[in-house]
CSV table of C-alpha atoms and ligand atoms in Angstrom, one decimal:
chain,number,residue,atom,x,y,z
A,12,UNK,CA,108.7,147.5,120.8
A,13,UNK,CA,105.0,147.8,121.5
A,14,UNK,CA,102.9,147.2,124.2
A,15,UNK,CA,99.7,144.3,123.8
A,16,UNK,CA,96.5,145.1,125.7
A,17,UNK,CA,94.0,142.8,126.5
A,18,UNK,CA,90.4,143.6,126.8
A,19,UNK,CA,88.2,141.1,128.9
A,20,UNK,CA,85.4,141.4,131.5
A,21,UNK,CA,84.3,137.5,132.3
A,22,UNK,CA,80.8,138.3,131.6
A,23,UNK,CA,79.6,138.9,128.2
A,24,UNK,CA,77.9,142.0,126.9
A,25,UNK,CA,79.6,144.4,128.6
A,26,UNK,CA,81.4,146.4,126.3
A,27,UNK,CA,84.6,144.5,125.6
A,28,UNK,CA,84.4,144.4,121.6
A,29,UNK,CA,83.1,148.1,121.6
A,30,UNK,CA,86.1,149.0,124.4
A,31,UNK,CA,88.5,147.1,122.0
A,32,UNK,CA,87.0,149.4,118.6
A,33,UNK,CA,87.3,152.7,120.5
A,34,UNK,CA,90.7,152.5,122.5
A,35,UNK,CA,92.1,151.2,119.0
A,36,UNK,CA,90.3,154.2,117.0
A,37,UNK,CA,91.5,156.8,120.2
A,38,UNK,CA,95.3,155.5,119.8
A,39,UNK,CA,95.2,155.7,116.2
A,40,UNK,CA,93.4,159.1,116.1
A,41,UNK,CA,96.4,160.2,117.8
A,42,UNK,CA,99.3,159.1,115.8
A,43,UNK,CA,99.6,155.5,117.1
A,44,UNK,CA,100.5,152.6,114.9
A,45,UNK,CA,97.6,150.1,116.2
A,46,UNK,CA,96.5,146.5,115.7
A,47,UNK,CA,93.6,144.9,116.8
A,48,UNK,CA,92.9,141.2,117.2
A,49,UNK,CA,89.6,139.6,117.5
A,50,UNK,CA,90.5,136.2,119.4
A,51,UNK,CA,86.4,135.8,119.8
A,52,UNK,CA,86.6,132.9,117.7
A,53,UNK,CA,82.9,132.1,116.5
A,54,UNK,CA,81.7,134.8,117.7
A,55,UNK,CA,83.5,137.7,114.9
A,56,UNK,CA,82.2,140.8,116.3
A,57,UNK,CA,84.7,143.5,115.9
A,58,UNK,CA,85.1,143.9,112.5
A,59,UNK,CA,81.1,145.0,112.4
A,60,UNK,CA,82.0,147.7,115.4
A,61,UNK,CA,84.5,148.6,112.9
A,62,UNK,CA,83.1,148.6,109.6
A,63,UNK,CA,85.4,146.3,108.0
A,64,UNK,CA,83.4,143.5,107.6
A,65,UNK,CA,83.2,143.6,103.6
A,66,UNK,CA,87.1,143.8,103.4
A,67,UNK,CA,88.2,140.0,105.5
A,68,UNK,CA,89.8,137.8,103.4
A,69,UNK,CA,92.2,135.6,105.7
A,70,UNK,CA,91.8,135.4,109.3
A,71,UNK,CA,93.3,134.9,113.2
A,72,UNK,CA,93.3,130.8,112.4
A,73,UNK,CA,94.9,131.1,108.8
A,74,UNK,CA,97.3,132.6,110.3
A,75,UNK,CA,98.2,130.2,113.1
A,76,UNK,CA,97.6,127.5,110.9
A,77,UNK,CA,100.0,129.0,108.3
A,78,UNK,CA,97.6,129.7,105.5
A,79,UNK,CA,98.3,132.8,104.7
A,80,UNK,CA,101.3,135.2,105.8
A,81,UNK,CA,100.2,137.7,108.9
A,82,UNK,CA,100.6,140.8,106.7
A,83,UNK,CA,97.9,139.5,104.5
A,84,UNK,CA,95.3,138.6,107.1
A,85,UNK,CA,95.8,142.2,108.3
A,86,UNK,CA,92.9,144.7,107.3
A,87,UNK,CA,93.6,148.0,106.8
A,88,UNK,CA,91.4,150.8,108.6
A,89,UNK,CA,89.4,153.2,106.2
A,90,UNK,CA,90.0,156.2,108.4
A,91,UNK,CA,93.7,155.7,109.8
A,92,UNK,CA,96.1,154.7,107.8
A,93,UNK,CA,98.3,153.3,111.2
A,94,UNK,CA,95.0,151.4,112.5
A,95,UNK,CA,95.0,147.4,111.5
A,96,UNK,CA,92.7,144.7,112.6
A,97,UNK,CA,93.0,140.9,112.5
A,98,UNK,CA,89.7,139.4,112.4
A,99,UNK,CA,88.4,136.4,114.5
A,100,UNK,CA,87.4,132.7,112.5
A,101,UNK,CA,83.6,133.0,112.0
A,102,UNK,CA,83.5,128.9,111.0
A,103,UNK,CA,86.7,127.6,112.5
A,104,UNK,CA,86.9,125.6,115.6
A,105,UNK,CA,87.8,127.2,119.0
A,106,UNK,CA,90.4,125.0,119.9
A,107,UNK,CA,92.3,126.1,116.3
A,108,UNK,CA,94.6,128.4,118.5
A,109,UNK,CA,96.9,127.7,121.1
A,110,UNK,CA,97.7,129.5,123.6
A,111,UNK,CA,101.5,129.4,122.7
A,112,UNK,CA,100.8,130.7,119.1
A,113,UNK,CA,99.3,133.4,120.9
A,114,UNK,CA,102.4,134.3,122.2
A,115,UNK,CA,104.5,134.3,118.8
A,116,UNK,CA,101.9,136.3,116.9
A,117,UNK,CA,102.0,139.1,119.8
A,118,UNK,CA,105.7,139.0,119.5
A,119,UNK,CA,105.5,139.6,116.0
A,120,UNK,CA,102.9,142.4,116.4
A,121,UNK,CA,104.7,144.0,119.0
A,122,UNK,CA,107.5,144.5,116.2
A,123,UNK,CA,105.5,146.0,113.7
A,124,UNK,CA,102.8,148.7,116.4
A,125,UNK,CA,103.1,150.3,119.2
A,126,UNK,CA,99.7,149.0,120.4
A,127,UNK,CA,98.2,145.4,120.1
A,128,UNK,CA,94.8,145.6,121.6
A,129,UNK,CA,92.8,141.8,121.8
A,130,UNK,CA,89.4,141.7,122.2
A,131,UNK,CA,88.7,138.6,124.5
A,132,UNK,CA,85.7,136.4,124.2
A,133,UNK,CA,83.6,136.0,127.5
A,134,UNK,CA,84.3,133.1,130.0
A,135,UNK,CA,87.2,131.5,131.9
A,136,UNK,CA,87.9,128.9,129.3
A,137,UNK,CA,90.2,128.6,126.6
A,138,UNK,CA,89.4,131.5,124.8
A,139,UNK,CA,90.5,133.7,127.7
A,140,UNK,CA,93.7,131.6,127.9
A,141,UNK,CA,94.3,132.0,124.1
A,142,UNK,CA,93.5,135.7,124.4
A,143,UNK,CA,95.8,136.7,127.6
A,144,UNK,CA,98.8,134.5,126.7
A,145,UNK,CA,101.0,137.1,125.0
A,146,UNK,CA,99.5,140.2,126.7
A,147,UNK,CA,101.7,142.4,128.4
A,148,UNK,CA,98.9,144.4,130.4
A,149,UNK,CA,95.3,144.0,131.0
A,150,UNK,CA,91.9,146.0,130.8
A,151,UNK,CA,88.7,144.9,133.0
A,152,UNK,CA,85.9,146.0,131.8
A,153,UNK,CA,82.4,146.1,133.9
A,154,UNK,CA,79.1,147.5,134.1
A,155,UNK,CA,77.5,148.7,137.4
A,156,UNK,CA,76.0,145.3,138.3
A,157,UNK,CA,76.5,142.4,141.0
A,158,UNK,CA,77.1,139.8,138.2
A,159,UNK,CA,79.8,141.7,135.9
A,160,UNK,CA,81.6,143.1,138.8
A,161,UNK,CA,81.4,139.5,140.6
A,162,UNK,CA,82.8,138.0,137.4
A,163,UNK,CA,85.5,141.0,136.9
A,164,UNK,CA,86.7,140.0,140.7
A,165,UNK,CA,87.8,136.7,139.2
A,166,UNK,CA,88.7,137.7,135.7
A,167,UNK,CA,91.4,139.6,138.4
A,168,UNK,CA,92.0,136.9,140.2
A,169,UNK,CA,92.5,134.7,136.8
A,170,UNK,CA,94.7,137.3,135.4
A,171,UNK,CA,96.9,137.4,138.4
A,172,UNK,CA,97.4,133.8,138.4
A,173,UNK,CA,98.7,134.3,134.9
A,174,UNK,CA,101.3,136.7,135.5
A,175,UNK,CA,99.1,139.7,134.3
A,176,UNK,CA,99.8,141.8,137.4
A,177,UNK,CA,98.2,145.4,138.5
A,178,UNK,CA,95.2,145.5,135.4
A,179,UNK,CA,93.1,148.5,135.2
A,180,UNK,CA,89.3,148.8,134.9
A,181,UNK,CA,86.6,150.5,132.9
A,182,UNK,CA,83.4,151.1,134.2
A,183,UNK,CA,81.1,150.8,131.1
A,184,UNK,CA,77.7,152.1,130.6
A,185,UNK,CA,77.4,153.9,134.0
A,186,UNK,CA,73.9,156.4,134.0
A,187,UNK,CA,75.2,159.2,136.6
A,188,UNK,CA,71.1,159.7,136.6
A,189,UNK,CA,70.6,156.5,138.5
A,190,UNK,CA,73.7,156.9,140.0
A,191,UNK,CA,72.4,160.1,141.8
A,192,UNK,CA,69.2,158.7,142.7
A,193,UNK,CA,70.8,155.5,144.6
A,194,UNK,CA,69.4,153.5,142.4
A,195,UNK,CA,73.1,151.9,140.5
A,196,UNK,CA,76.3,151.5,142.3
A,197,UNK,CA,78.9,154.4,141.9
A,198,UNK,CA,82.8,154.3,141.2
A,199,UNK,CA,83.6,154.5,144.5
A,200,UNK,CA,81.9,151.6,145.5
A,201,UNK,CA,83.0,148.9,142.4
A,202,UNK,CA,86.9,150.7,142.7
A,203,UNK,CA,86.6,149.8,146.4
A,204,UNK,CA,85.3,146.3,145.8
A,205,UNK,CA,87.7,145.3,143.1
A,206,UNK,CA,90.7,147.3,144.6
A,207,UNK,CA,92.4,148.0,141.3
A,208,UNK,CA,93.4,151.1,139.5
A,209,UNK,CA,90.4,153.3,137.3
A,210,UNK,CA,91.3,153.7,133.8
A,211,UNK,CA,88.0,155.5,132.6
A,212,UNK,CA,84.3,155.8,132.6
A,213,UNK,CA,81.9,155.3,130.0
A,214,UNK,CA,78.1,156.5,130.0
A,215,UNK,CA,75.6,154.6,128.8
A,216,UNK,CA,75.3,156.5,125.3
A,217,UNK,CA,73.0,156.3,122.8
A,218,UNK,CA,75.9,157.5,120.5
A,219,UNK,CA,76.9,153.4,121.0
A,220,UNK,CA,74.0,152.2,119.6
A,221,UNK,CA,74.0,155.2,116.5
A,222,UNK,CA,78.0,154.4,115.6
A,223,UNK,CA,77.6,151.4,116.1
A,224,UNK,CA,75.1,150.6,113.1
A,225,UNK,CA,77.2,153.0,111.2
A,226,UNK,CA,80.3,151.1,111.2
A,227,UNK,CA,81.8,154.1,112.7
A,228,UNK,CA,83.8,154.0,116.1
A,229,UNK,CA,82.0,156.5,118.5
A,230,UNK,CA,85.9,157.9,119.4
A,231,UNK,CA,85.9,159.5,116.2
A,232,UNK,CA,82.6,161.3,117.7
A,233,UNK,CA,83.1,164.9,119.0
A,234,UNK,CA,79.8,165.7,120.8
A,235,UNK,CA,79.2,162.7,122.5
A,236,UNK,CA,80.3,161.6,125.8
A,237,UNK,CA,81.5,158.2,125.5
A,238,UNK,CA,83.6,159.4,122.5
A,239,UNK,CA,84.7,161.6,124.5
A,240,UNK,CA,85.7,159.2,127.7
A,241,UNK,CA,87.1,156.6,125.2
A,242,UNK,CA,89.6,158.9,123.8
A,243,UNK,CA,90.6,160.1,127.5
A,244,UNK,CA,91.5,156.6,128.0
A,245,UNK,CA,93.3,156.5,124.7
A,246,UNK,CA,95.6,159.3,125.9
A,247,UNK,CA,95.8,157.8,129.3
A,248,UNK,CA,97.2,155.1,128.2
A,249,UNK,CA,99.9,157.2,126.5
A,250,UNK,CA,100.9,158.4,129.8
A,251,UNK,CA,98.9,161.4,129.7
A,252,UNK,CA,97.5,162.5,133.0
A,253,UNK,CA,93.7,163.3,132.0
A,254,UNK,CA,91.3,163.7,134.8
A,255,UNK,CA,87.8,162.6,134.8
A,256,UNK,CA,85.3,164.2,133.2
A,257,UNK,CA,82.8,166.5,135.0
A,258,UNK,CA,80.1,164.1,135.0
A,259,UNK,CA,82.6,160.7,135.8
A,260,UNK,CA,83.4,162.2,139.2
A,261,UNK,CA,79.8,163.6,139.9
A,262,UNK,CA,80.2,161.9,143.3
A,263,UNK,CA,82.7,163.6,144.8
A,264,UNK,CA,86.2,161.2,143.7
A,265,UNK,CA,87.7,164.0,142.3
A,266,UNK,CA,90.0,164.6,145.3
A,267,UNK,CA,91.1,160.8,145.1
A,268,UNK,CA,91.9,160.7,141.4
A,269,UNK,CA,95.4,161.8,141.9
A,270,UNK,CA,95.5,158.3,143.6
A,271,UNK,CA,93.7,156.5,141.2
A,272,UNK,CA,95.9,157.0,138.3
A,273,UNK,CA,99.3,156.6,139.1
A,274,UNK,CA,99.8,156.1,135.2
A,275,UNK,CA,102.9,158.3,135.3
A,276,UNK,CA,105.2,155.7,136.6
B,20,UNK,CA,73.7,145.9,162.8
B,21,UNK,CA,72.0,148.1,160.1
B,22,UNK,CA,74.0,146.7,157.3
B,23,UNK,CA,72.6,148.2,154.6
B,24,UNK,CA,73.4,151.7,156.2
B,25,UNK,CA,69.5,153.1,156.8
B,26,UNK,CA,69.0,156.6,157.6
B,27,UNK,CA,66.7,157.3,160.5
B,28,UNK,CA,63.2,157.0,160.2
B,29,UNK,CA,61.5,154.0,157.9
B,30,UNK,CA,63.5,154.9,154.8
B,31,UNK,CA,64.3,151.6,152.3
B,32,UNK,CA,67.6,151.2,151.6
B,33,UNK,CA,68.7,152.5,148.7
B,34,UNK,CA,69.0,149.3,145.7
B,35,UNK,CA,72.5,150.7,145.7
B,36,UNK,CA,73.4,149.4,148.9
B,37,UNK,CA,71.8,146.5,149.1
B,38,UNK,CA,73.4,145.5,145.4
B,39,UNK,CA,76.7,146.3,147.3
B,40,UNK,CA,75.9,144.4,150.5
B,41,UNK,CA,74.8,140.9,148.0
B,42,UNK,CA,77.7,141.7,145.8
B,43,UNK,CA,80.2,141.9,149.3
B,44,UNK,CA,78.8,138.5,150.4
B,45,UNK,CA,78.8,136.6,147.2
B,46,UNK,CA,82.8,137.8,147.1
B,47,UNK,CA,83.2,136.2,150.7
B,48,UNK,CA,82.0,133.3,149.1
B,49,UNK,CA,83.8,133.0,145.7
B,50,UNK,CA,87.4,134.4,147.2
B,51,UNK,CA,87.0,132.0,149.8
B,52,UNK,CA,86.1,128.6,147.3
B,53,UNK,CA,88.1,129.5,145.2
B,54,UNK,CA,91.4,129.5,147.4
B,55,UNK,CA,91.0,126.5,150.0
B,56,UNK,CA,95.0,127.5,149.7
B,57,UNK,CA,94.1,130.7,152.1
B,58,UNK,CA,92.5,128.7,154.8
B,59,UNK,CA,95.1,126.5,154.9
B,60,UNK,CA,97.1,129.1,155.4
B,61,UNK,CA,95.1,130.4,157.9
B,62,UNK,CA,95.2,127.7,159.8
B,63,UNK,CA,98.8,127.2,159.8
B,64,UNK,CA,99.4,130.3,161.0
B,65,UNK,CA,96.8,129.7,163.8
B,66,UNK,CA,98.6,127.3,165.0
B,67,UNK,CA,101.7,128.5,165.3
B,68,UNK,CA,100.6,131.1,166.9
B,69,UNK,CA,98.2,129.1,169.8
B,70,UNK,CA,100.6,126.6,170.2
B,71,UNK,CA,103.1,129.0,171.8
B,72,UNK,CA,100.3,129.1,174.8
B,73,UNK,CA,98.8,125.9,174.4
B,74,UNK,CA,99.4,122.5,173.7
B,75,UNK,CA,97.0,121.8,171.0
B,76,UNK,CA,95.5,118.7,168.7
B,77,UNK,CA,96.8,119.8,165.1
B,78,UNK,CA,95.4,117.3,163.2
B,79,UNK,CA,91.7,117.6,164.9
B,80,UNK,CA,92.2,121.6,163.7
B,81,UNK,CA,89.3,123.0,161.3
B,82,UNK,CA,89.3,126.1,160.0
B,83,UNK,CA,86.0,126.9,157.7
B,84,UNK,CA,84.1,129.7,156.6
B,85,UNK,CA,80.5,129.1,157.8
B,86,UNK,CA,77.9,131.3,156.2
B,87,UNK,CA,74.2,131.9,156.4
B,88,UNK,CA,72.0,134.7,154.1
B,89,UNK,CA,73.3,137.9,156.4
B,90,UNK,CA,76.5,136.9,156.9
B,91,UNK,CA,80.0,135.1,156.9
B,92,UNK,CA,82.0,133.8,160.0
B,93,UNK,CA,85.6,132.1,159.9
B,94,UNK,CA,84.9,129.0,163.0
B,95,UNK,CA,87.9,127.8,163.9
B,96,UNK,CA,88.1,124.4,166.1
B,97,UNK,CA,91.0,123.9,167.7
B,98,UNK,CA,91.0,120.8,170.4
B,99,UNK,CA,93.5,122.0,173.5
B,100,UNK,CA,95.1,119.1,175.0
B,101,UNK,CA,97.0,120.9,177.3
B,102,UNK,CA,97.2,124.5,178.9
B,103,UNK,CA,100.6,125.3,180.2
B,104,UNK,CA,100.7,127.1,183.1
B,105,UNK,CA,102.4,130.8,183.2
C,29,LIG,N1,78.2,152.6,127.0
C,29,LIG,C1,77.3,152.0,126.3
C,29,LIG,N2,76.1,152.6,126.0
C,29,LIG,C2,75.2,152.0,125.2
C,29,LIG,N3,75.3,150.8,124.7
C,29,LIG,C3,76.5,150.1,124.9
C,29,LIG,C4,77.5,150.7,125.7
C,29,LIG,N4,78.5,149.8,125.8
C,29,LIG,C5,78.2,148.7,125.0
C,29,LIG,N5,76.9,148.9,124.5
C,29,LIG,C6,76.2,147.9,123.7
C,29,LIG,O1,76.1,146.7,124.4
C,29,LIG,C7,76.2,145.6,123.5
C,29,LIG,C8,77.4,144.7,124.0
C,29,LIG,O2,78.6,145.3,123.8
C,29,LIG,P1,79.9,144.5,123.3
C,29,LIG,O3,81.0,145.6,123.2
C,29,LIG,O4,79.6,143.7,122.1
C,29,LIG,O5,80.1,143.6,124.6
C,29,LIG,P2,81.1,142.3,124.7
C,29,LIG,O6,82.1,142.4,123.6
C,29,LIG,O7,81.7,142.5,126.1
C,29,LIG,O8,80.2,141.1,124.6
C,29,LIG,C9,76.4,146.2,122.1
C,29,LIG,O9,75.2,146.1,121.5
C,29,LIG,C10,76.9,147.6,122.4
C,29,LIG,O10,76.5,148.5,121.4
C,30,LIG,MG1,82.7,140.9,122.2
């Protein structure tokens, strides 16, 4: 039986879809049997990060709606052959999904991978309902700003009225330059805020931008560092105890760390 | 009180600390509308405890969080209608 991560944040535009790509690329890159969903109904994004875009036949609502089989709405990943994604309805309506289909189609994926990773649309609404219903664990993901670590305070609050205890965070885009200078708000400070457990850190990386108009997850890149930091988190959720990179604990957390992942449980 | 932590001299605090100091306040706030469940609470448990030294008015109780641009204060009211006497 597999595990089903969701990938949210509240606000939009801080990395969720491209989190989503790269923990699903890092898992597969390391033997994992992955499937990502796209519940960003509208709003298909993923499959772009992904390159897959030319290959979506059926999608998330056919399936719910019974128009197709799941195993045909499943795209296969060019570079993994364990790596799956299940795109989002570009023209459907939002309210096409429920919330207890959600449930049955995680079942049914949980069966078949031993990740499910969902890519949540922003907002508090239905979408995030839809796209935390059959989730065993969640991922918050933030930037170093008031507004996204405001609305990553109630994401957490939201997620623990749902059941969706203890979820870890990502700190996306972080510039340890501005960081250093005062000038951007440091891990310490948004771990202490939230109070909940570190999962990773991502630099702002240009190596986003690049991989991103290729089609091409930036996990699957060796010299930069987001690659890099995505596919510690990959491991990490394995149960592998990886510790910060250099630059993530530049200021000084690298005596706490020990205390901020206790992912060997 | 030198909330946003300023080293001697004229320095300006660091944008760092004064995006933590907003962001601490604006959480005051949210946490605090979003659960009227924990002031309730609150007050409860206020009461139970004052009312074991003083007879009190429990319906005339409020317990709010009253704010202003600095800062964030819990004001309790609490009429006594009777102080024993030890
Ligand atoms: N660490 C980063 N460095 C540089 N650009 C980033 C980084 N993370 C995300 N981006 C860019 O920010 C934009 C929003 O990211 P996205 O993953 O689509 O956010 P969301 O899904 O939360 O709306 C995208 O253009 C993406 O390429
Ligand atoms: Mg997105």
């Amino acid at each position: 039986m597999g595990e089903v991560f969701v990938i949210t944040s509240g606000k939009g535009g801080v990395g969720k879809t491209t989190t989503s790509a790269n923990i699903g690329t890092g898992l597969a890159s390391i033997g994992k049997t992955v499937v990502m969903v796209d519940t960003d109904i509208g709003l298909r994004n993923l499959d772009v990060v992904m390159g897959l875009e030319n290959r979506i036949v059926y999608d998330l609502v056919d399936v719910t709606q019974g128009n197709c089989r799941l195993k045909q709405a499943l795209i296969k990943d060019k570079r993994f052959e364990g790596l799956c994604l299940l795109p989002a309805a570009q023209t459907k309506d939002k309210s096409a999904v429920m919330p207890e289909q959600m449930k049955d189609l995680c079942l049914n994926l949980k069966n078949e991978f031993d990740y499910v990773i969902i890519d949540c649309p922003a907002g508090i609404e239905g979408g995030f309902k839809n796209a935390t219903a059959g989730a065993d664990k969640a991922i918050v993901v933030t930037t170093p700003e008031i507004a996204a670590v405001r609305d990553a305070d109630r994401i957490i609050g939201l997620l623990e009225a749902a059941e969706l205890r203890n979820p870890t965070l990502i700190i996306n885009r972080l510039r340890p330059d501005m960081v250093k200078k005062g000038d951007m708000m440091d891990i310490d400070d948004i771990i202490d805020i939230l109070a909940i457990k570190l999962l990773g850190v991502i630099p702002e990386d240009e190596a986003i931008v690049i991989s991103t108009n290729r089609g091409e997850p930036v996990a699957l890149d060796m010299n930069s560092s987001a690659g890099q930091a995505y596919r510690n988190i990959a491991k990490r959720l394995t149960g592998e105890d990886i510790p910060l990179i250099s630059w993530e604990a530049e200021e000084g957390i690298l005596g706490k760390l020990k205390k901020i992942f206790g992912f060997k449980e | 009180m030198d909330i946003f932590g300023k080293a001697a001299g004229k320095q300006e605090p660091s944008s760092k600390s004064i995006a933590k100091e907003r962001l601490r306040l604006v959480l005051v706030h949210d946490r605090a509308s979003i659960s009227p469940q924990l002031l309730e609470n609150l007050k409860e448990d206020l009461l139970k405890v004052i009312s074991s030294y003083m007879e009190i008015d429990e319906l005339g109780t409020e317990v709010t969080l009253n704010s202003n641009e600095s800062s964030v204060a819990l004001i309790a009211s609490i009429p006594v209608i009777k102080i024993n006497r030890i």
